[in-house]
Short mmCIF file of C-alpha atoms in Angstrom, two decimals:
data_model
loop_
_atom_site.label_atom_id
_atom_site.label_comp_id
_atom_site.label_asym_id
_atom_site.label_seq_id
_atom_site.Cartn_x
_atom_site.Cartn_y
_atom_site.Cartn_z
CA PRO Q 1 41.27 29.87 9.05
CA LEU Q 2 41.25 27.82 12.25
CA ALA Q 3 37.71 28.99 13.07
CA ALA Q 4 36.48 27.87 9.64
CA ALA Q 5 38.21 24.50 10.05
CA TYR Q 6 36.68 23.93 13.49
CA GLU Q 7 33.27 24.89 12.11
CA ASN Q 8 33.57 22.27 9.38
CA ILE Q 9 34.54 19.65 11.96
CA ILE Q 10 31.51 20.56 14.09
CA VAL Q 11 29.22 20.32 11.05
CA LEU Q 12 30.52 16.80 10.34
CA GLN Q 13 29.96 15.82 13.97
CA LEU Q 14 26.42 17.21 14.01
CA GLU Q 15 25.60 15.58 10.70
CA THR Q 16 26.80 12.20 12.04
CA ILE Q 17 24.59 12.58 15.12
CA HIS Q 18 21.66 13.61 12.93
CA ARG Q 19 22.14 10.67 10.55
CA ARG Q 20 22.29 8.22 13.42
CA GLY Q 21 19.08 9.63 14.82
CA VAL Q 22 17.34 9.29 11.44
CA CYS Q 23 18.35 5.65 11.10
CA GLY Q 24 17.08 4.81 14.58
CA VAL Q 25 20.39 4.46 16.43
CA THR Q 26 19.76 5.82 19.91
CA LEU Q 27 21.71 3.59 22.28
CA GLY Q 28 24.70 5.39 23.75
CA VAL Q 29 24.43 8.20 21.17
CA ILE Q 30 23.88 11.81 22.15
CA SER Q 31 21.05 13.57 20.30
CA LEU Q 32 21.07 17.11 18.93
CA ASP Q 33 18.28 18.02 21.37
CA SER Q 34 20.23 16.75 24.37
CA ALA Q 35 23.35 18.57 23.13
CA ALA Q 36 21.37 21.82 22.91
CA ALA Q 37 19.97 21.28 26.41
CA GLU Q 38 23.46 20.72 27.81
CA LEU Q 39 24.73 23.88 26.12
CA ARG Q 40 21.88 25.88 27.66
CA GLN Q 41 22.78 24.50 31.08
CA LEU Q 42 26.44 25.40 30.64
CA ILE Q 43 25.49 28.90 29.49
CA ALA Q 44 23.21 29.30 32.51
CA CYS Q 45 26.17 28.38 34.73
CA ARG Q 46 28.27 30.92 32.80
CA SER Q 47 30.69 28.24 31.68
CA PHE Q 48 30.02 29.12 28.01
CA PRO Q 49 29.11 32.44 26.38
CA PRO Q 50 25.56 32.71 24.89
CA ALA Q 51 27.00 33.06 21.38
CA ILE Q 52 27.95 29.36 21.50
CA LEU Q 53 24.28 28.31 21.45
CA ASP Q 54 23.56 30.65 18.54
CA LEU Q 55 26.38 29.05 16.55
CA PHE Q 56 25.18 25.55 17.46
CA GLU Q 57 21.61 26.26 16.31
CA GLU Q 58 22.84 27.80 13.05
CA LEU Q 59 25.03 24.79 12.25
CA ARG Q 60 22.21 22.45 13.29
CA ARG Q 61 19.82 24.12 10.83
CA ARG Q 62 22.46 23.82 8.12
CA VAL Q 63 22.78 20.07 8.75
CA GLN Q 64 19.01 19.50 8.76
CA VAL Q 65 18.47 21.52 5.58
CA ARG Q 66 21.22 19.57 3.84
CA SER Q 67 19.63 16.27 4.89
CA SER Q 68 16.08 17.24 3.95
CA SER Q 69 17.14 18.47 0.52
CA ARG Q 70 18.16 14.94 -0.43
CA ARG Q 71 14.56 13.72 -0.09
CA SER Q 72 13.04 14.82 -3.39
CA ALA Q 73 9.29 15.01 -3.89
CA ASP Q 74 8.20 11.59 -5.07
CA THR Q 75 4.50 10.93 -5.34
CA ASP Q 76 5.14 7.33 -6.41
CA LEU Q 77 7.13 6.73 -3.23
CA ASP Q 78 4.32 8.19 -1.15
CA LYS Q 79 1.88 5.83 -2.87
CA VAL Q 80 4.08 2.81 -2.15
CA LEU Q 81 4.42 3.79 1.52
CA ALA Q 82 0.66 4.32 1.81
CA ARG Q 83 0.02 0.95 0.16
CA ILE Q 84 2.33 -0.82 2.58
CA GLN Q 85 0.54 0.86 5.47
CA ALA Q 86 -2.81 -0.27 4.09
CA LEU Q 87 -1.57 -3.87 3.89
CA ARG Q 88 -0.34 -3.60 7.47
CA ALA Q 89 -3.77 -2.52 8.67
CA LYS Q 90 -5.37 -5.47 6.92
CA THR Q 91 -2.97 -8.18 8.12
CA VAL Q 92 -0.81 -7.26 11.09
CA GLU Q 93 -3.52 -5.53 13.10
CA GLN Q 94 -6.22 -8.09 12.31
CA GLY Q 95 -4.08 -11.20 12.63
CA CYS Q 96 -2.79 -13.51 9.94
CA THR Q 97 -1.61 -17.02 9.26
CA GLU Q 98 1.80 -17.84 7.86
CA GLN Q 99 0.26 -18.39 4.43
CA GLU Q 100 -1.24 -14.90 4.46
CA ALA Q 101 2.06 -13.45 5.62
CA ILE Q 102 3.85 -14.96 2.63
CA LEU Q 103 1.16 -13.73 0.25
CA ALA Q 104 1.46 -10.24 1.71
CA ALA Q 105 5.23 -10.49 1.29
CA ARG Q 106 4.71 -11.27 -2.39
CA LYS Q 107 2.46 -8.23 -2.73
CA VAL Q 108 5.06 -6.01 -1.06
CA ALA Q 109 7.73 -7.40 -3.39
CA GLU Q 110 5.55 -6.58 -6.40
CA LEU Q 111 5.04 -3.03 -5.12
CA LEU Q 112 8.77 -2.49 -4.57
CA ASP Q 113 9.68 -3.95 -7.94
CA ARG Q 114 7.11 -1.87 -9.84
CA TYR Q 115 8.38 1.22 -8.06
CA GLY Q 116 11.98 0.25 -8.86
CA LEU Q 117 11.15 -0.10 -12.54
CA SER Q 118 9.83 3.48 -12.56
CA LEU Q 119 13.03 4.89 -11.03
CA SER Q 120 16.07 6.12 -12.85
CA GLU Q 121 19.53 5.78 -11.34
CA VAL Q 122 19.54 9.53 -10.67
CA ASP Q 123 16.17 9.34 -8.88
CA LEU Q 124 17.45 6.55 -6.68
CA LYS Q 125 20.61 8.42 -5.74
CA ASN Q 126 18.57 11.49 -4.79
CA GLN Q 127 16.83 9.55 -2.04
CA ALA Q 128 18.21 9.59 1.49
CA CYS Q 129 18.61 6.33 3.36
CA GLU Q 130 16.44 5.86 6.43
CA GLY Q 131 16.33 3.50 9.35
CA VAL Q 132 13.71 2.11 11.69
CA GLY Q 133 14.17 0.53 15.08
CA ILE Q 134 12.24 -2.64 15.91
CA GLU Q 135 11.70 -2.96 19.64
CA THR Q 136 11.26 -6.38 21.22
CA ASP Q 137 10.42 -7.38 24.78
CA ARG Q 138 13.01 -10.14 24.71
CA ARG Q 139 16.46 -10.39 26.26
CA ARG Q 140 17.33 -13.70 24.61
CA VAL Q 141 17.39 -14.97 21.05
CA ALA Q 142 14.05 -16.43 19.89
CA PRO Q 143 13.23 -18.53 16.80
CA ILE Q 144 11.73 -15.50 15.01
CA ASP Q 145 15.18 -13.86 15.07
CA GLU Q 146 16.30 -16.36 12.44
CA CYS Q 147 13.93 -14.65 9.99
CA ILE Q 148 15.40 -11.17 10.47
CA PRO Q 149 18.48 -11.49 8.20
CA GLU Q 150 16.24 -12.98 5.50
CA ILE Q 151 13.82 -10.05 5.80
CA ALA Q 152 16.73 -7.64 5.30
CA VAL Q 153 17.92 -9.50 2.18
CA PHE Q 154 14.36 -9.71 0.86
CA CYS Q 155 13.94 -5.92 1.19
CA ASP Q 156 17.48 -4.91 0.10
CA CYS Q 157 18.27 -3.53 3.57
CA ARG Q 158 21.01 -3.84 6.13
CA VAL Q 159 20.07 -4.88 9.64
CA TRP Q 160 21.89 -4.93 12.94
CA HIS Q 161 21.14 -5.67 16.55
CA GLU Q 162 21.76 -3.68 19.70
CA ALA Q 163 20.92 -4.26 23.35
CA THR Q 164 18.94 -1.57 25.18
CA SER Q 165 19.88 -0.33 28.63
CA ASP Q 166 17.67 -2.98 30.24
CA GLY Q 167 19.10 -5.76 28.06
CA ARG Q 168 16.23 -6.10 25.60
CA ARG Q 169 16.97 -6.90 21.96
CA ARG Q 170 16.48 -4.14 19.39
CA TYR Q 171 16.89 -4.44 15.60
CA ILE Q 172 17.50 -1.63 13.12
CA PHE Q 173 16.68 -1.97 9.40
CA PHE Q 174 18.53 0.56 7.23
CA GLY Q 175 18.12 1.34 3.54
CA MET Q 176 15.99 3.16 0.97
CA PRO Q 177 12.70 4.58 2.40
CA ALA Q 178 10.33 2.11 0.69
CA ASP Q 179 12.59 -0.85 1.47
CA VAL Q 180 12.80 0.07 5.16
CA ALA Q 181 9.02 0.46 5.39
CA ALA Q 182 8.60 -2.94 3.76
CA ALA Q 183 11.10 -4.56 6.15
CA ARG Q 184 9.30 -3.23 9.21
CA TYR Q 185 5.98 -4.39 7.82
CA LEU Q 186 7.25 -7.90 7.06
CA TYR Q 187 8.80 -8.23 10.51
CA GLU Q 188 5.53 -7.24 12.20
CA LEU Q 189 3.65 -9.54 9.84
CA ILE Q 190 5.85 -12.52 10.61
CA GLU Q 191 5.76 -11.72 14.33
CA ARG Q 192 1.96 -11.83 14.23
CA ALA Q 193 2.02 -15.03 12.17
CA PHE Q 194 4.29 -16.61 14.80
CA ALA Q 195 1.78 -15.76 17.52
CA ASP Q 196 -1.23 -17.02 15.53
CA GLU Q 197 0.42 -20.20 14.25
CA THR Q 198 1.81 -21.07 17.70
CA TYR Q 199 -1.62 -20.61 19.25
CA THR Q 200 -3.12 -22.92 16.62
CA PHE Q 201 -0.41 -25.51 17.32
CA LYS Q 202 -1.06 -25.37 21.07
CA CYS Q 203 -4.73 -26.08 20.42
CA SER Q 204 -3.94 -29.11 18.26
CA PRO Q 205 -4.00 -32.80 19.25
CA ALA Q 206 -0.31 -33.04 18.32
CA TYR Q 207 0.55 -30.60 21.10
CA ALA Q 208 -1.75 -32.32 23.60
CA GLU Q 209 0.01 -35.62 22.98
CA HIS Q 210 3.25 -34.24 24.42
CA PRO Q 211 3.80 -34.84 28.15
CA THR Q 212 3.41 -31.71 30.26
CA GLY Q 213 7.15 -31.53 30.91
CA THR Q 214 8.02 -31.36 27.20
CA ARG Q 215 5.33 -28.97 25.96
CA ARG Q 216 7.54 -25.90 26.24
CA SER Q 217 10.18 -27.66 24.19
CA ALA Q 218 7.48 -28.68 21.70
CA SER Q 219 6.37 -25.05 21.26
CA ASN Q 220 9.96 -23.93 20.77
CA SER Q 221 10.61 -26.74 18.28
CA PHE Q 222 7.47 -25.77 16.38
CA GLN Q 223 8.64 -22.14 16.16
CA ILE Q 224 12.10 -23.17 14.97
CA GLY Q 225 10.50 -25.21 12.19
CA LEU Q 226 8.18 -22.30 11.40
CA ALA Q 227 11.13 -19.92 11.14
CA HIS Q 228 12.99 -22.25 8.78
CA GLY Q 229 9.89 -22.68 6.62
CA ILE Q 230 9.32 -18.93 6.35
CA ARG Q 231 13.01 -18.31 5.56
CA ARG Q 232 12.94 -20.81 2.72
CA LYS Q 233 9.75 -19.29 1.34
CA LEU Q 234 11.26 -15.80 1.43
CA GLN Q 235 14.40 -17.10 -0.27
CA SER Q 236 12.28 -18.67 -3.01
CA VAL Q 237 10.30 -15.48 -3.62
CA ARG Q 238 13.52 -13.45 -3.57
CA ALA Q 239 15.10 -15.73 -6.19
CA GLU Q 240 12.06 -15.28 -8.44
CA ARG Q 241 12.27 -11.48 -8.07
CA THR Q 242 16.00 -11.43 -8.81
CA THR Q 243 15.55 -13.45 -11.99
CA ALA Q 244 12.70 -11.21 -13.18
CA MET Q 245 14.57 -7.97 -12.49
CA GLN Q 246 17.77 -9.15 -14.13
CA SER Q 247 15.90 -10.30 -17.24
CA SER Q 248 14.25 -6.86 -17.46
CA GLY Q 249 17.63 -5.14 -17.52
CA ARG Q 250 16.53 -2.83 -14.68
CA ASP Q 251 18.26 -4.42 -11.70
CA LEU Q 252 18.93 -1.56 -9.28
CA VAL Q 253 19.99 -3.77 -6.37
CA PRO Q 254 23.76 -3.22 -6.85
CA ILE Q 255 23.21 0.54 -6.90
CA LYS Q 256 21.06 0.33 -3.77
CA HIS Q 257 23.69 -1.70 -1.95
CA ALA Q 258 26.42 0.80 -2.88
CA LEU Q 259 24.32 3.74 -1.64
CA VAL Q 260 23.50 1.98 1.62
CA GLU Q 261 27.13 1.07 2.27
CA ASP Q 262 28.17 4.66 1.56
CA GLU Q 263 25.58 5.97 4.04
CA LEU Q 264 26.67 3.45 6.68
CA ALA Q 265 30.26 4.62 6.30
CA LYS Q 266 29.11 8.16 7.08
CA LEU Q 267 27.46 6.97 10.27
CA GLY Q 268 30.82 5.86 11.63
CA LEU Q 269 29.41 2.67 13.15
CA ASN Q 270 31.50 -0.44 13.77
CA PHE Q 271 29.79 -3.81 13.26
CA THR Q 272 30.80 -7.28 14.39
CA ARG Q 273 29.23 -10.50 13.17
CA LYS Q 274 27.90 -12.83 15.83
CA ALA Q 275 26.10 -16.15 15.58
CA LEU Q 276 22.49 -16.18 16.82
CA GLY Q 277 23.19 -18.99 19.25
CA ARG Q 278 24.36 -22.52 19.76
CA ARG Q 279 22.87 -25.48 17.94
CA ARG Q 280 19.55 -26.44 19.49
CA ASN Q 281 17.92 -29.81 19.98
CA VAL Q 282 14.33 -29.99 18.77
CA LEU Q 283 11.44 -32.37 19.03
CA ARG Q 284 11.18 -33.74 15.50
CA HIS Q 285 7.38 -33.99 15.22
CA ALA Q 286 6.83 -30.47 16.57
CA TYR Q 287 9.61 -29.11 14.33
CA ASP Q 288 8.08 -30.80 11.27
CA ALA Q 289 4.67 -29.34 12.12
CA GLY Q 290 6.19 -25.86 12.27
CA HIS Q 291 8.14 -26.35 9.06
CA GLU Q 292 4.99 -27.52 7.30
CA ALA Q 293 3.14 -24.43 8.53
CA GLY Q 294 5.98 -22.32 7.16
CA SER Q 295 5.85 -24.02 3.77
CA ARG Q 296 2.12 -24.07 3.08
CA PHE Q 297 0.69 -21.54 0.67
CA GLU Q 298 -3.00 -20.99 1.17
CA VAL Q 299 -4.85 -17.75 0.70
CA ARG Q 300 -7.61 -16.06 2.67
CA HIS Q 301 -10.04 -14.23 0.39
CA GLY Q 302 -9.68 -10.91 2.20
CA ILE Q 303 -5.99 -10.79 1.29
CA GLU Q 304 -6.20 -12.42 -2.13
CA SER Q 305 -8.78 -9.98 -3.48
CA ASP Q 306 -6.87 -6.91 -2.28
#
């Protein structure tokens, strides 16, 4: 009886490690591969008997089979994921303005909503939550970080931040497979829009008018305004989606949220809320220019006709 009880405990531990790996949590968390390597080393030193590794591999297979069985074959999901990837190739990799980023966000929302309408509650519950880690090269908070919580809300995901071993910021989006793919795409899209819009601003007469000593502050003020404009646009599109889904009687968001919270509980992670940073002073004209860029809605033909 004790052996069976210990085996069940080990299965729960291995499943927790596996789930954390799937959702992209790697910082300070041992992996199943590293655990197996350590067991082999201990066996080689004759600290453990070889049968221990056999048991570990058997329980590991059991955990992985249990996890994979939750992902049912879903051709519609595959189509949505492929469509998101196609949009990414057209916008993120080729560059985009803020207006094109918002249009692409609308297209992603339409894809997710159409897919949601085709799902039953049972189909949704048969899907396994996934996570994706977003790596940054930054150690400090940047204006684009203000968009991240809004991206998570827009895509019905949870998001959290962790610091890597070298102090760089890393974000993890967690939720249903299509929602997570959409969140990663929108983040990359907005990141590219930040780069393109900031470059355009730096080439403008408005930027040149700033004294050399204030140009860095002007760029930062512009990006803060840009972030606020994009957040408001995402909030507006989200409100439209919510109204449409509720009127259709097929609002699956509460079910999604319950499933995500249940999966997070199984990960055994502890979260603390923390403000992004102190209140910042901005240069008004640069901020307004960024906010205007974040509020415009123009369309490039290559995106519109897609």
